Coordinates of C-alpha atoms and ligand atoms in Angstrom, one line a residue:
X22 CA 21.9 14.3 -31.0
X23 CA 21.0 13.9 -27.5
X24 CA 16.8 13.4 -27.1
X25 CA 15.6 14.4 -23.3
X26 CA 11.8 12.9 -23.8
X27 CA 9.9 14.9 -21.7
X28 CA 6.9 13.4 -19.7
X29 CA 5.3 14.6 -16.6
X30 CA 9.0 17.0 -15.8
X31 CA 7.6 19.9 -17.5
X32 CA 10.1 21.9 -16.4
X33 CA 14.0 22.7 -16.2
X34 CA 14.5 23.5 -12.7
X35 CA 15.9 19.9 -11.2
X36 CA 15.9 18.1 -14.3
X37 CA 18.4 15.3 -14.1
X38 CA 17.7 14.0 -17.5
X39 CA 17.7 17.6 -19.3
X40 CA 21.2 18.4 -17.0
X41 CA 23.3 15.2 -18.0
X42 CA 22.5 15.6 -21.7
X43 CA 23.7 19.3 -21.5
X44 CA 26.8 18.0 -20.0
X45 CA 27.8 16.2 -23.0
X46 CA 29.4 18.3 -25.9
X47 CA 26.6 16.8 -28.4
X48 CA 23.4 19.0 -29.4
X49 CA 20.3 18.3 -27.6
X50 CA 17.0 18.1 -28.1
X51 CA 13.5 18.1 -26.2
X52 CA 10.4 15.7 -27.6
X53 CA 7.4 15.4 -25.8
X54 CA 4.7 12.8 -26.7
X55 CA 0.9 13.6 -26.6
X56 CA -0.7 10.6 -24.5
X57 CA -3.3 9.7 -27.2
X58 CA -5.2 7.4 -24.9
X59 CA -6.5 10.6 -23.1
X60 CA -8.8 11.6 -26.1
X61 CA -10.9 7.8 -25.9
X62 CA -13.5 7.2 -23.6
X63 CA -13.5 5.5 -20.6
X64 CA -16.0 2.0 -19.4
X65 CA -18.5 4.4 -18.4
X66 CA -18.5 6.5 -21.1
X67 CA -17.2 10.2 -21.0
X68 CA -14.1 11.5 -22.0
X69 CA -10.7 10.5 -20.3
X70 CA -9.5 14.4 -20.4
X71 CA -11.8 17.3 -19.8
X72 CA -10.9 20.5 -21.6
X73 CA -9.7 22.3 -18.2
X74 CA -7.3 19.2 -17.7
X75 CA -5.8 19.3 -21.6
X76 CA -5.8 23.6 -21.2
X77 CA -3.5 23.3 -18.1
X78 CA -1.6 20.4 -19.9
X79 CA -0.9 22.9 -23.1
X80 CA -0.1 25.3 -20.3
X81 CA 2.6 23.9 -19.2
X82 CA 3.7 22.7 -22.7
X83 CA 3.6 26.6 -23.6
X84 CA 6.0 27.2 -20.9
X85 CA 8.7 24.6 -21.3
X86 CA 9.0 25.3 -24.8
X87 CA 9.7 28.8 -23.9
X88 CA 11.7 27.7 -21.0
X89 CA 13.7 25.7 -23.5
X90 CA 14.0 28.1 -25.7
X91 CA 16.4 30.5 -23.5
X92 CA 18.7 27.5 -23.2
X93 CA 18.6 26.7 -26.8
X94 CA 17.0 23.6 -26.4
X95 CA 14.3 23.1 -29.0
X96 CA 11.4 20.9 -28.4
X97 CA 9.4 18.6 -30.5
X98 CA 5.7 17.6 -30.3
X99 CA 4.4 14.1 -31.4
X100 CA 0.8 12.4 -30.5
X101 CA 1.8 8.5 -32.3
X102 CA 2.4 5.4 -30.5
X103 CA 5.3 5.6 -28.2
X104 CA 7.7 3.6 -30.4
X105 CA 6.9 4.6 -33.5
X106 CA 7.2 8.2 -32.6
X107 CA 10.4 7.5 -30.8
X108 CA 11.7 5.4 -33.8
X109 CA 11.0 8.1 -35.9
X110 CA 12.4 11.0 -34.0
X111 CA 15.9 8.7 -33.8
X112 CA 15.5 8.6 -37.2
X113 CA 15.4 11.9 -38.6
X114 CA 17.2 13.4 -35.9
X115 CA 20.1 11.1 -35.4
X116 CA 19.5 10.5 -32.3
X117 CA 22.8 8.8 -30.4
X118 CA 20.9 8.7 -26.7
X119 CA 17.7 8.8 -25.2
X120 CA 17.5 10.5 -21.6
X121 CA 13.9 9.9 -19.7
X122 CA 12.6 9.9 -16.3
X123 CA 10.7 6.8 -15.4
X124 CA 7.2 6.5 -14.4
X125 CA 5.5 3.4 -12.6
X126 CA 1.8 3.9 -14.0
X127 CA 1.2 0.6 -16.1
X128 CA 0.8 3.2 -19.6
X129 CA 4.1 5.2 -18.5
X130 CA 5.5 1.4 -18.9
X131 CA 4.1 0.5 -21.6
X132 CA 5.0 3.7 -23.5
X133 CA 8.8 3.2 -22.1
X134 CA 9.0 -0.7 -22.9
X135 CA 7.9 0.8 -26.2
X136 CA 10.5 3.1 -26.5
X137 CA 13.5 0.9 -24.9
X138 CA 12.5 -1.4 -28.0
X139 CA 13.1 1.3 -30.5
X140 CA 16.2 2.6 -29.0
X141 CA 17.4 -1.1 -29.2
X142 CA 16.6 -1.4 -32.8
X143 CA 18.3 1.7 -33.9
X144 CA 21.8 0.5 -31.5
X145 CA 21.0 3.3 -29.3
X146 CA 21.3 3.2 -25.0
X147 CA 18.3 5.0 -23.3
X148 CA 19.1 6.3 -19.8
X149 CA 16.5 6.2 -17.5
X150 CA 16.7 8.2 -14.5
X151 CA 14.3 8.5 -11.6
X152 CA 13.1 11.7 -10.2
X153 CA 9.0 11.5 -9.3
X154 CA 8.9 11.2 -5.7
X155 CA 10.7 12.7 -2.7
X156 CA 12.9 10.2 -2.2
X157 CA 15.1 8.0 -4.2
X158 CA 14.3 4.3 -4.0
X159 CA 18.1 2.9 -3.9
X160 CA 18.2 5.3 -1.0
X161 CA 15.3 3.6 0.6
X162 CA 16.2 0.9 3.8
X163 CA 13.6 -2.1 2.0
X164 CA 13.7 -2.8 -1.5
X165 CA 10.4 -2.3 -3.6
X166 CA 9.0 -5.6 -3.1
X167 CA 9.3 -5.3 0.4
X168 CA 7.2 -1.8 0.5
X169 CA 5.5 -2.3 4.1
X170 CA 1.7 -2.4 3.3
X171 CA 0.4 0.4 4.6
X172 CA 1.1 3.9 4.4
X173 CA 2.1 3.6 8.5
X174 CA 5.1 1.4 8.2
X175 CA 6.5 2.9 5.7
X176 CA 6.6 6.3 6.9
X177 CA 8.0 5.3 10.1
X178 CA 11.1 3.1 8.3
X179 CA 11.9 6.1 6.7
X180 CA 11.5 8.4 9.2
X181 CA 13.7 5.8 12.0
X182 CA 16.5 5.8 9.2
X183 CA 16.4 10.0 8.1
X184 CA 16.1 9.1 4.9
X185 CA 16.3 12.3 3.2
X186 CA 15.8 13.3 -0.2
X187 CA 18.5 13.7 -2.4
X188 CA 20.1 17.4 -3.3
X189 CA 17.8 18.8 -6.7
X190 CA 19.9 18.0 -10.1
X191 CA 22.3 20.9 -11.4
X192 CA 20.7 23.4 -13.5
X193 CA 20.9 22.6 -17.1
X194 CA 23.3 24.3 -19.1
X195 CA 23.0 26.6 -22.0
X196 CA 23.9 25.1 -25.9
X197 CA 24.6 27.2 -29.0
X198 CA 21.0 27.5 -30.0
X199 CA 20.0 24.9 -32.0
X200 CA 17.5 25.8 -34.8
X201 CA 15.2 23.0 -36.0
X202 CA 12.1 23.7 -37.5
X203 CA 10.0 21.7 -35.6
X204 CA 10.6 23.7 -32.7
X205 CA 8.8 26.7 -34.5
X206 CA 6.0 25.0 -35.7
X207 CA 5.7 23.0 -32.3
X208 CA 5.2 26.5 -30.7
X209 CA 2.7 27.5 -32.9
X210 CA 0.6 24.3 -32.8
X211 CA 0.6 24.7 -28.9
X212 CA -0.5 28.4 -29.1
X213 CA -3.3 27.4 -31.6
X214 CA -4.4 24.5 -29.2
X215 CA -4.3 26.9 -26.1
X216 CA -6.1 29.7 -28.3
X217 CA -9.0 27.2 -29.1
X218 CA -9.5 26.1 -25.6
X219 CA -12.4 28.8 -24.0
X220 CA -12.6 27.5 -20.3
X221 CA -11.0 28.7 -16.5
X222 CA -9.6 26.2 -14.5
X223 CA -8.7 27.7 -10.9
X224 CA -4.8 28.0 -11.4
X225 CA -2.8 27.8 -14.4
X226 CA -0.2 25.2 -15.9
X227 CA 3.8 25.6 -16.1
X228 CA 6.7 25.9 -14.3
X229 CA 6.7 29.7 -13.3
X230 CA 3.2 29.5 -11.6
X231 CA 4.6 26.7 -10.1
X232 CA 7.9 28.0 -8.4
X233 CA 5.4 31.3 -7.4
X234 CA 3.0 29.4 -5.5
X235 CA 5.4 28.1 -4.0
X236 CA 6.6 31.0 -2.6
X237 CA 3.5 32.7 -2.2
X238 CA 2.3 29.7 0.2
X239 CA 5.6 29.7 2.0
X240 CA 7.5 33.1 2.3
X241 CA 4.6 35.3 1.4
X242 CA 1.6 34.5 3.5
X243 CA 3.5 32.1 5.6
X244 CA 0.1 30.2 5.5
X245 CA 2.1 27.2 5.9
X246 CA 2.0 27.8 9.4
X247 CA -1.2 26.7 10.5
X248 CA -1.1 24.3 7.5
X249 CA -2.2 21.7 9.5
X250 CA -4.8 23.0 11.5
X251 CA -6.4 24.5 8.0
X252 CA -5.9 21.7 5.8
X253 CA -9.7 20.0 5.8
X254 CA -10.9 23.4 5.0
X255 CA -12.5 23.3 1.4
X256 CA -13.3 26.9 0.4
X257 CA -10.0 28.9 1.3
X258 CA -7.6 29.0 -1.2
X259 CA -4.6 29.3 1.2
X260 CA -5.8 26.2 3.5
X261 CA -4.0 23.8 1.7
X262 CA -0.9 24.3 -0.4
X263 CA -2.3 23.6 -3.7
X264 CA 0.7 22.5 -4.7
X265 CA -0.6 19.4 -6.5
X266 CA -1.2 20.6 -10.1
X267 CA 2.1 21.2 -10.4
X268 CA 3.7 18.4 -9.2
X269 CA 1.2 16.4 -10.6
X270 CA 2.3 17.6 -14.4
X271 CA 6.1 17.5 -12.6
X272 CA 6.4 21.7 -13.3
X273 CA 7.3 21.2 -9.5
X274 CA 9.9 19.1 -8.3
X275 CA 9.0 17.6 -5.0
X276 CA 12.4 18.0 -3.9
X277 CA 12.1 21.6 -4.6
X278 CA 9.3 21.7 -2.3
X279 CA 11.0 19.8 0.6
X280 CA 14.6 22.1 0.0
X281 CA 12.2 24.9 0.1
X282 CA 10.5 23.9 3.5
X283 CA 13.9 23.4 5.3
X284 CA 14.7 26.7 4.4
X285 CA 11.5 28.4 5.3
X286 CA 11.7 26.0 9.1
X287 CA 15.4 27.4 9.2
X288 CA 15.0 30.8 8.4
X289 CA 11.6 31.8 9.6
X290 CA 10.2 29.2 11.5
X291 CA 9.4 25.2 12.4
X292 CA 6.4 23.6 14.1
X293 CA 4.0 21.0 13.5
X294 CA 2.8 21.8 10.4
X295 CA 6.0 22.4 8.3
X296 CA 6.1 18.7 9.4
X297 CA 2.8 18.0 8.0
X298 CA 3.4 18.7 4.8
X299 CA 6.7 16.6 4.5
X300 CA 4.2 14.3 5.9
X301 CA 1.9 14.7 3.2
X302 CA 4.4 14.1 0.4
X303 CA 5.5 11.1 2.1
X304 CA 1.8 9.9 1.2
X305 CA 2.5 10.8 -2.5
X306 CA 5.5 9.2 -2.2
X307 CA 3.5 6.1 -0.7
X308 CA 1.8 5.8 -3.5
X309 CA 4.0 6.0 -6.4
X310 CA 5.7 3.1 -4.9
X311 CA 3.1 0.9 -3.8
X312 CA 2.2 1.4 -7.9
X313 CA 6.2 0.2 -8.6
X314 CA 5.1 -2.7 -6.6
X315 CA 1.9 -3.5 -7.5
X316 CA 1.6 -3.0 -11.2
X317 CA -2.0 -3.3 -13.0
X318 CA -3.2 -4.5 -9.4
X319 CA -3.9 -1.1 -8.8
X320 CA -6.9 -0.9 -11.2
X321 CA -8.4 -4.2 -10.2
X322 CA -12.0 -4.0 -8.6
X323 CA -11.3 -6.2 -6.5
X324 CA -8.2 -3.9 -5.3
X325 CA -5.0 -5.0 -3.6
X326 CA -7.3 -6.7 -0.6
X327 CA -8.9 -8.8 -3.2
X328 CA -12.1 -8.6 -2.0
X329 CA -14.6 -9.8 -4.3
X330 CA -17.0 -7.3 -3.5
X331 CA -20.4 -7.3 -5.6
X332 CA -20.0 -3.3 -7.1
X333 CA -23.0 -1.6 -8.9
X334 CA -22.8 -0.5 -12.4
X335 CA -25.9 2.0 -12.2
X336 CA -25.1 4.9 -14.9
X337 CA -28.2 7.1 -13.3
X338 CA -26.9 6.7 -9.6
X339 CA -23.6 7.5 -11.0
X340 CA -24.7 10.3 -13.1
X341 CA -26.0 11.8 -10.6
X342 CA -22.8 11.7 -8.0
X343 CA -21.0 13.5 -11.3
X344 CA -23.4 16.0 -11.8
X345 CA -23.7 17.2 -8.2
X346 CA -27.4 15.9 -7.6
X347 CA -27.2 13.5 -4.9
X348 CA -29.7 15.8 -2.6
X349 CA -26.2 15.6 -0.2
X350 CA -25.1 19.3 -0.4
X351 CA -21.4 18.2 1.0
X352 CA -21.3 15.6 -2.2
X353 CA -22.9 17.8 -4.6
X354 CA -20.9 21.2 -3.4
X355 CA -17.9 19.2 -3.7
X356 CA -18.7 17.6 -7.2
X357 CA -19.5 21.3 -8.6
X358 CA -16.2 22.0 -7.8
X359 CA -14.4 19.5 -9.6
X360 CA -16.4 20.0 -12.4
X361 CA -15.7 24.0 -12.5
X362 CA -13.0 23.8 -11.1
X363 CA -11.2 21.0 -11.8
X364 CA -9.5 20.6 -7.6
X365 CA -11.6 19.5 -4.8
X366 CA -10.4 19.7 -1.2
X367 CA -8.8 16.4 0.2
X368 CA -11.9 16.3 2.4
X369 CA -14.6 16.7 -0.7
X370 CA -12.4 13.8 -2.2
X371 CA -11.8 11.7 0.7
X372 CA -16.2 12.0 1.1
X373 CA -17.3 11.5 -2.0
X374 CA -15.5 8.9 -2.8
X375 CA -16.8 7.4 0.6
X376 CA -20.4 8.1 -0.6
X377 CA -19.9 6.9 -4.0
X378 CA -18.3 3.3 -3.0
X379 CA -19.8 3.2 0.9
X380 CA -24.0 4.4 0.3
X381 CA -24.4 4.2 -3.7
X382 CA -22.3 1.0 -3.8
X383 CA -20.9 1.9 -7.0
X384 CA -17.9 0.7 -8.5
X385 CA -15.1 2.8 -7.2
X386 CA -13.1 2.8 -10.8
X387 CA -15.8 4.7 -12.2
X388 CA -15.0 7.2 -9.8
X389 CA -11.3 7.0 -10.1
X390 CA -12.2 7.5 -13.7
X391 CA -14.0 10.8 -13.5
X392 CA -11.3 12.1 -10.9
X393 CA -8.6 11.2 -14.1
X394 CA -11.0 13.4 -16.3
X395 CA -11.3 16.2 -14.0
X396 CA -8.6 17.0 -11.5
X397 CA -5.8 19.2 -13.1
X398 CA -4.0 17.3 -10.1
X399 CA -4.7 13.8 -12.3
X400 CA -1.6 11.8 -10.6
X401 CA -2.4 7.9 -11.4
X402 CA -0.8 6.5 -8.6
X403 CA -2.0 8.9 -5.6
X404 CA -5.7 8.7 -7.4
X405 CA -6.2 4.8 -8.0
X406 CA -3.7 4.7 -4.3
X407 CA -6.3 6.6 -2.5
X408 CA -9.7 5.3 -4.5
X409 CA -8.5 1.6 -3.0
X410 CA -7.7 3.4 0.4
X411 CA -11.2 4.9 0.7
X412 CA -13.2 2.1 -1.3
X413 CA -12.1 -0.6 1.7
X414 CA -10.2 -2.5 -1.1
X415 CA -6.5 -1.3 -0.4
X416 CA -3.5 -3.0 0.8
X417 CA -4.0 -2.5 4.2
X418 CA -7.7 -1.8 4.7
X419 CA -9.3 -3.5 7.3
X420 CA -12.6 -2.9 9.0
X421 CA -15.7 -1.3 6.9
X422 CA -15.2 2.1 7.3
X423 CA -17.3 5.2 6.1
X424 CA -17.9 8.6 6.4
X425 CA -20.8 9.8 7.4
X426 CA -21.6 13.0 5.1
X427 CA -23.9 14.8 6.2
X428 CA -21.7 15.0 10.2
X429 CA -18.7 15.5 8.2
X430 CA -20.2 18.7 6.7
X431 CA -21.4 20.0 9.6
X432 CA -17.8 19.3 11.3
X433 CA -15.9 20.7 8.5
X434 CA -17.8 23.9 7.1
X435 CA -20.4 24.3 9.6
X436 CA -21.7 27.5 8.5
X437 CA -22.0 25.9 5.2
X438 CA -20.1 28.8 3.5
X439 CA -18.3 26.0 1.2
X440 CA -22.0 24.6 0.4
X441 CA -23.5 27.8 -0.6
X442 CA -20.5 29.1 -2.4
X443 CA -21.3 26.2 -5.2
X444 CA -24.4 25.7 -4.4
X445 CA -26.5 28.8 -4.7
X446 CA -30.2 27.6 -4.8
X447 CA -29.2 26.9 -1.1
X448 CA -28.7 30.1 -0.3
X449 CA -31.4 31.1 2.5
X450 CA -31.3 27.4 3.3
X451 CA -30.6 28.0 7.9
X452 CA -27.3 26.3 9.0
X453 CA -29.0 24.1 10.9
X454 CA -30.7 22.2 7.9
X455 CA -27.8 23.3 5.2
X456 CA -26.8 19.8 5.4
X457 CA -30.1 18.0 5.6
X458 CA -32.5 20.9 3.3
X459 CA -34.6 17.2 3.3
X460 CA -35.4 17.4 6.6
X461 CA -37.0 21.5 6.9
X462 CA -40.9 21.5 6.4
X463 CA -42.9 22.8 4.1
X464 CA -42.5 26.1 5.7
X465 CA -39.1 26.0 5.9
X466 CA -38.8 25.2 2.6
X467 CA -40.8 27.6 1.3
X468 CA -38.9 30.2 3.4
X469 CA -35.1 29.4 2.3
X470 CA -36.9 29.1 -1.6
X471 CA -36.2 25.4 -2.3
X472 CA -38.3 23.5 -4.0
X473 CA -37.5 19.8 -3.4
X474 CA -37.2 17.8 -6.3
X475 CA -37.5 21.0 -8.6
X476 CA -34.8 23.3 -7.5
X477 CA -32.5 21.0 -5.4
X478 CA -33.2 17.5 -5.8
X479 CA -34.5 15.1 -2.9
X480 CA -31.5 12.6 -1.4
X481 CA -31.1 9.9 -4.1
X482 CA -30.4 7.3 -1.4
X483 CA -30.7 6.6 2.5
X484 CA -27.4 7.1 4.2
X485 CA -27.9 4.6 7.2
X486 CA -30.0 2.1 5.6
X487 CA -27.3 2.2 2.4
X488 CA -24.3 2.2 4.3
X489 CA -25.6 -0.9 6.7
X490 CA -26.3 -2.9 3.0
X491 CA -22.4 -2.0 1.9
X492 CA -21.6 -2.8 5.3
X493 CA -23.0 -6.3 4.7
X494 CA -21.9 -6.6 1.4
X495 CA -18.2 -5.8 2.5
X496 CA -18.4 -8.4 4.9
X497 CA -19.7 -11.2 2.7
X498 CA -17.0 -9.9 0.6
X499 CA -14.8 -11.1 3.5
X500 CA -15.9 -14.4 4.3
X501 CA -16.1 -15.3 0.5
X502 CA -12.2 -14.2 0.4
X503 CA -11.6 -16.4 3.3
X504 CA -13.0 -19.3 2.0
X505 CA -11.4 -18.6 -1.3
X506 CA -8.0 -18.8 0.6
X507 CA -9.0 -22.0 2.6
X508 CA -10.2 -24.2 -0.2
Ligands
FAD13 C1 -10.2 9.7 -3.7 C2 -9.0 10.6 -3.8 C3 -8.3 10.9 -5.0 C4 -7.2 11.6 -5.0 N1 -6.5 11.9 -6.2 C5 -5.4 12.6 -6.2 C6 -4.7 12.8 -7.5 O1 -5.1 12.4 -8.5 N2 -3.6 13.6 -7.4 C7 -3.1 14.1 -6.2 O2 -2.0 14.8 -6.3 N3 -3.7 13.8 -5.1 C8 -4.8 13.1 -5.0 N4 -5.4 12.9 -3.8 C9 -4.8 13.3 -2.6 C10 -5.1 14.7 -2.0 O3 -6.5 14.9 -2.0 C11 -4.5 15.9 -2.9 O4 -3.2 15.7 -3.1 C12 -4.7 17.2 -2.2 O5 -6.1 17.5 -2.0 C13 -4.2 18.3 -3.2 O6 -4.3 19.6 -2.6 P1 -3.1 20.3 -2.0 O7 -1.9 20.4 -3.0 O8 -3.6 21.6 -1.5 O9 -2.7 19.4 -0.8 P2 -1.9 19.6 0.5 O10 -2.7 19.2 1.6 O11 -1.3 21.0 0.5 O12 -0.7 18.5 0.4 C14 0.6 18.8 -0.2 C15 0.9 17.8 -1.2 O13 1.0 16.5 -0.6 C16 0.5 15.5 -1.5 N5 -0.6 14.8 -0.8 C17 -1.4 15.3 0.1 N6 -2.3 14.3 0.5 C18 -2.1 13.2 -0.3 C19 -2.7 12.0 -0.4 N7 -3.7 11.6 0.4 N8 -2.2 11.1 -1.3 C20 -1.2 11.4 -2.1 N9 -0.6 12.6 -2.0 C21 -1.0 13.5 -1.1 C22 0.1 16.2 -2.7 O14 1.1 16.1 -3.6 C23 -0.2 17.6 -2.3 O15 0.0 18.5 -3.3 C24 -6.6 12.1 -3.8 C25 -7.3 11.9 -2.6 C26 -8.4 11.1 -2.6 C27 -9.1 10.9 -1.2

């Protein structure tokens, strides 16, 4: 038996791994492994899933094993420790070969060091292919350890060079169905799981929704367009792609995406911003490489700068950023909607992890932490790669920088249709104050119905004064680094 262990590939469409077993004239099999680290809690103490994460996650489970199905392909489910569960599917299944795609989060590796072991006790070859970014890293002019720092140099090596990605694997052939039991059941259990989970996330998991997006954002609407002129917007569906759930749980191939693009710049039309989202996955790409490189370097506080910044644990200060009751309406809007949602706009992201790290002082893994719990987007190394970024702490930061969030609101939604959208008690609030509801008098207050500290709550910090004090503390931060590397 041939085992294709299934990771984050749900799907069929440009699936090396699933393609080369199908080539050989032995019967395969799917297994996919529940990550049982997702159901602990994390340092500061909530869940690492939420349920609209694990419903989109079962989603997408629903789908491949349907998807699997027409190609007679059955598909089994297993929620043990990674080499145990392997060991044991070799086992029972006479397993000959283990085809995988290969992950650089510091779990995926441990999971796949896990299961090399077990394939090597049972005399068995595991074949590891790589698939999760855009491009191929053999393909790439540097090798990993020479990744240029930033996000800069990189793009422009590959861009000087026209690396390309690589043409999207064969489709997978179809077997004599191959009845196992476990397939059955596995199907059941994931229907029971999706059955018990009562809650709406904003787009659904699997491969199907996927694919249509896709072609709803390009061909359909043609959205893509103005992609780039639209892309801070945080209320429109359509200003971004929203492609990331999807290839987040790899229902989406990001070569898919990119074939998809030429064809839409060749057969309807290019301009900047069919650029910009090539551009965009380059980041993504950026990321899953600078975690190749880096390693568990990535989740340091200290970041990949090594700045020995002094980061606040306050649960209260932090509670309140998660809850969406900073007295900010841009950080509390944009909280709501993770939290109801499950997606925030790359804007809400990029600020409130600014205010959370830059004017609370709080450590930015907590944050990265409750992004992992939330997004349906979850992608480790574009999460921790951009928390770093925006915390000052990543590979290439240099100067403190900071958004200012109550200017960025009023730049970026400054009718404050986003704000009021998820955060109704500010209804009647005037668009001059919807960003500063603190600053209207008691007139004005009693005019747009707020009650300050009762209906909305007062600001829980000072935005100069608290970003002059991380401003201070980044530099000390500095010098204590420098005199680290002197002594
Ligand atoms: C603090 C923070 C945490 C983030 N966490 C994640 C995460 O867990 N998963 C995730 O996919 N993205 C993450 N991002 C990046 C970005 O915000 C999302 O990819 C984007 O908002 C998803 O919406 P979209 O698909 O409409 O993006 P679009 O603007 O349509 O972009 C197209 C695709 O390009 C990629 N992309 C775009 N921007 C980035 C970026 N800065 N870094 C990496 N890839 C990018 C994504 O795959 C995205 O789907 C994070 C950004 C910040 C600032």
């Amino acid at each position: 038996m041939e085992l294709v262990w299934l990771r984050s590939d749900l799907r069929v469409h440009d699936h090396a791994p699933l393609s080369e077993a199908l080539e050989t004239d032995t019967p395969v099999m799917a297994g996919y492994l529940f990550n049982r680290r997702r159901q602990e809690l994390t340092e500061a103490g909530f869940a690492r899933e939420d349920t609209k994460r694990h419903k989109f996650l079962i989603e997408s489970l629903l789908e491949i094993h349907q998807q699997l199905s027409q190609i007679g392909v059955p598909l089994m489910l297993a929620e043990g420790e990674a080499g145990q569960e392997a060991a044991d599917w070799i086992d029972r299944f006479h397993v000959t070969r283990i085809h995988a795609y290969t992950y650089p989060g510091t779990e995926e590796q441990v999971d796949e060091k896990a299961v090399a072991e077990a394939a090597e006790q049972a005399g068995i070859p595991v074949i590891w292919y790589e698939g999760d970014t855009l491009l191929h890293t053999e393909d790439l002019p540097f090798a990993i350890s020479e990744l240029p720092k930033g996000f800069s140099g990189f793009r422009k090596k590959v861009e000087k060079q026209d690396i390309l990605p690589r043409e999207e694997a064969a489709a997978p052939k179809e077997q004599q169905p191959l009845y196992l039991e476990e397939h059955a059941a596995s199907g059941e259990k994931l229907m029971e799981a999706f059955r018990s989970l009562d809650v709406q996330t904003f787009v659904n998991g699997g491969e199907q929704e996927g694919l249509r997006r896709l072609q709803a954002y390009l061909f359909e609407s043609r959205d893509i367009l103005d992609y780039k002129e639209r892309r801070n917007g945080m209320l429109v569906f359509n200003d971004s792609s929203k492609l990331s759930p999807w290839l987040a749980s790899g229902s989406l191939s990001p070569r898919r995406v990119y074939w998809e693009l030429k064809r839409f710049e060749e057969e309807v039309h290019a301009n900047d911003s069919t650029y910009w989202l090539f551009f965009e996955l380059l980041w993504r790409d950026f990321f899953h490489l600078l975690m190749r490189k880096k390693g568990r370097d990535m989740f340091l506080a200290e970041g990949l700068q090594q700045l020995p910044i002094e980061w606040k644990l306050d649960k209260e200060l932090f509670q309140a950023w998660c809850d969406g009751m900073t007295g900010y309406p841009l950080i509390d809007a944009s909280m709501r909607q993770l939290k109801e949602c499950g997606f925030m706009s790359n804007r809400g992201r990029q600020n409130t992890a600014s205010f959370l790290t830059k004017n609370l002082g709080i450590d930015w893994r907590w944050g990265a932490a409750w992004f992992e719990a939330h997004l349906l987007d979850h992608d480790v190394a574009s999460n921790y790669g951009n928390w770093q970024y925006v915390a000052g702490v990543g590979s290439d930061a240099k100067e403190f920088r900071a958004f200012h969030v109550v200017n960025q609101g009023k730049r970026y939604d400054s009718k404050g249709d986003f704000v009021r959208f998820f955060l109704p008690e500010l209804n009647y609030v005037p668009n001059k104050y919807i960003y500063e509801p603190f600053k209207l008098d008691e007139r004005g207050l009693k005019e747009a119905a707020v009650e300050l500290g009762q209906t909305y709550p007062f600001p829980i910090v000072d935005l100069d004064a608290s970003l002059e004090e991380r401003k201070q503390a980044f530099h000390q931060a500095r010098s204590q680094k420098k005199e680290r590397v002197s002594r």
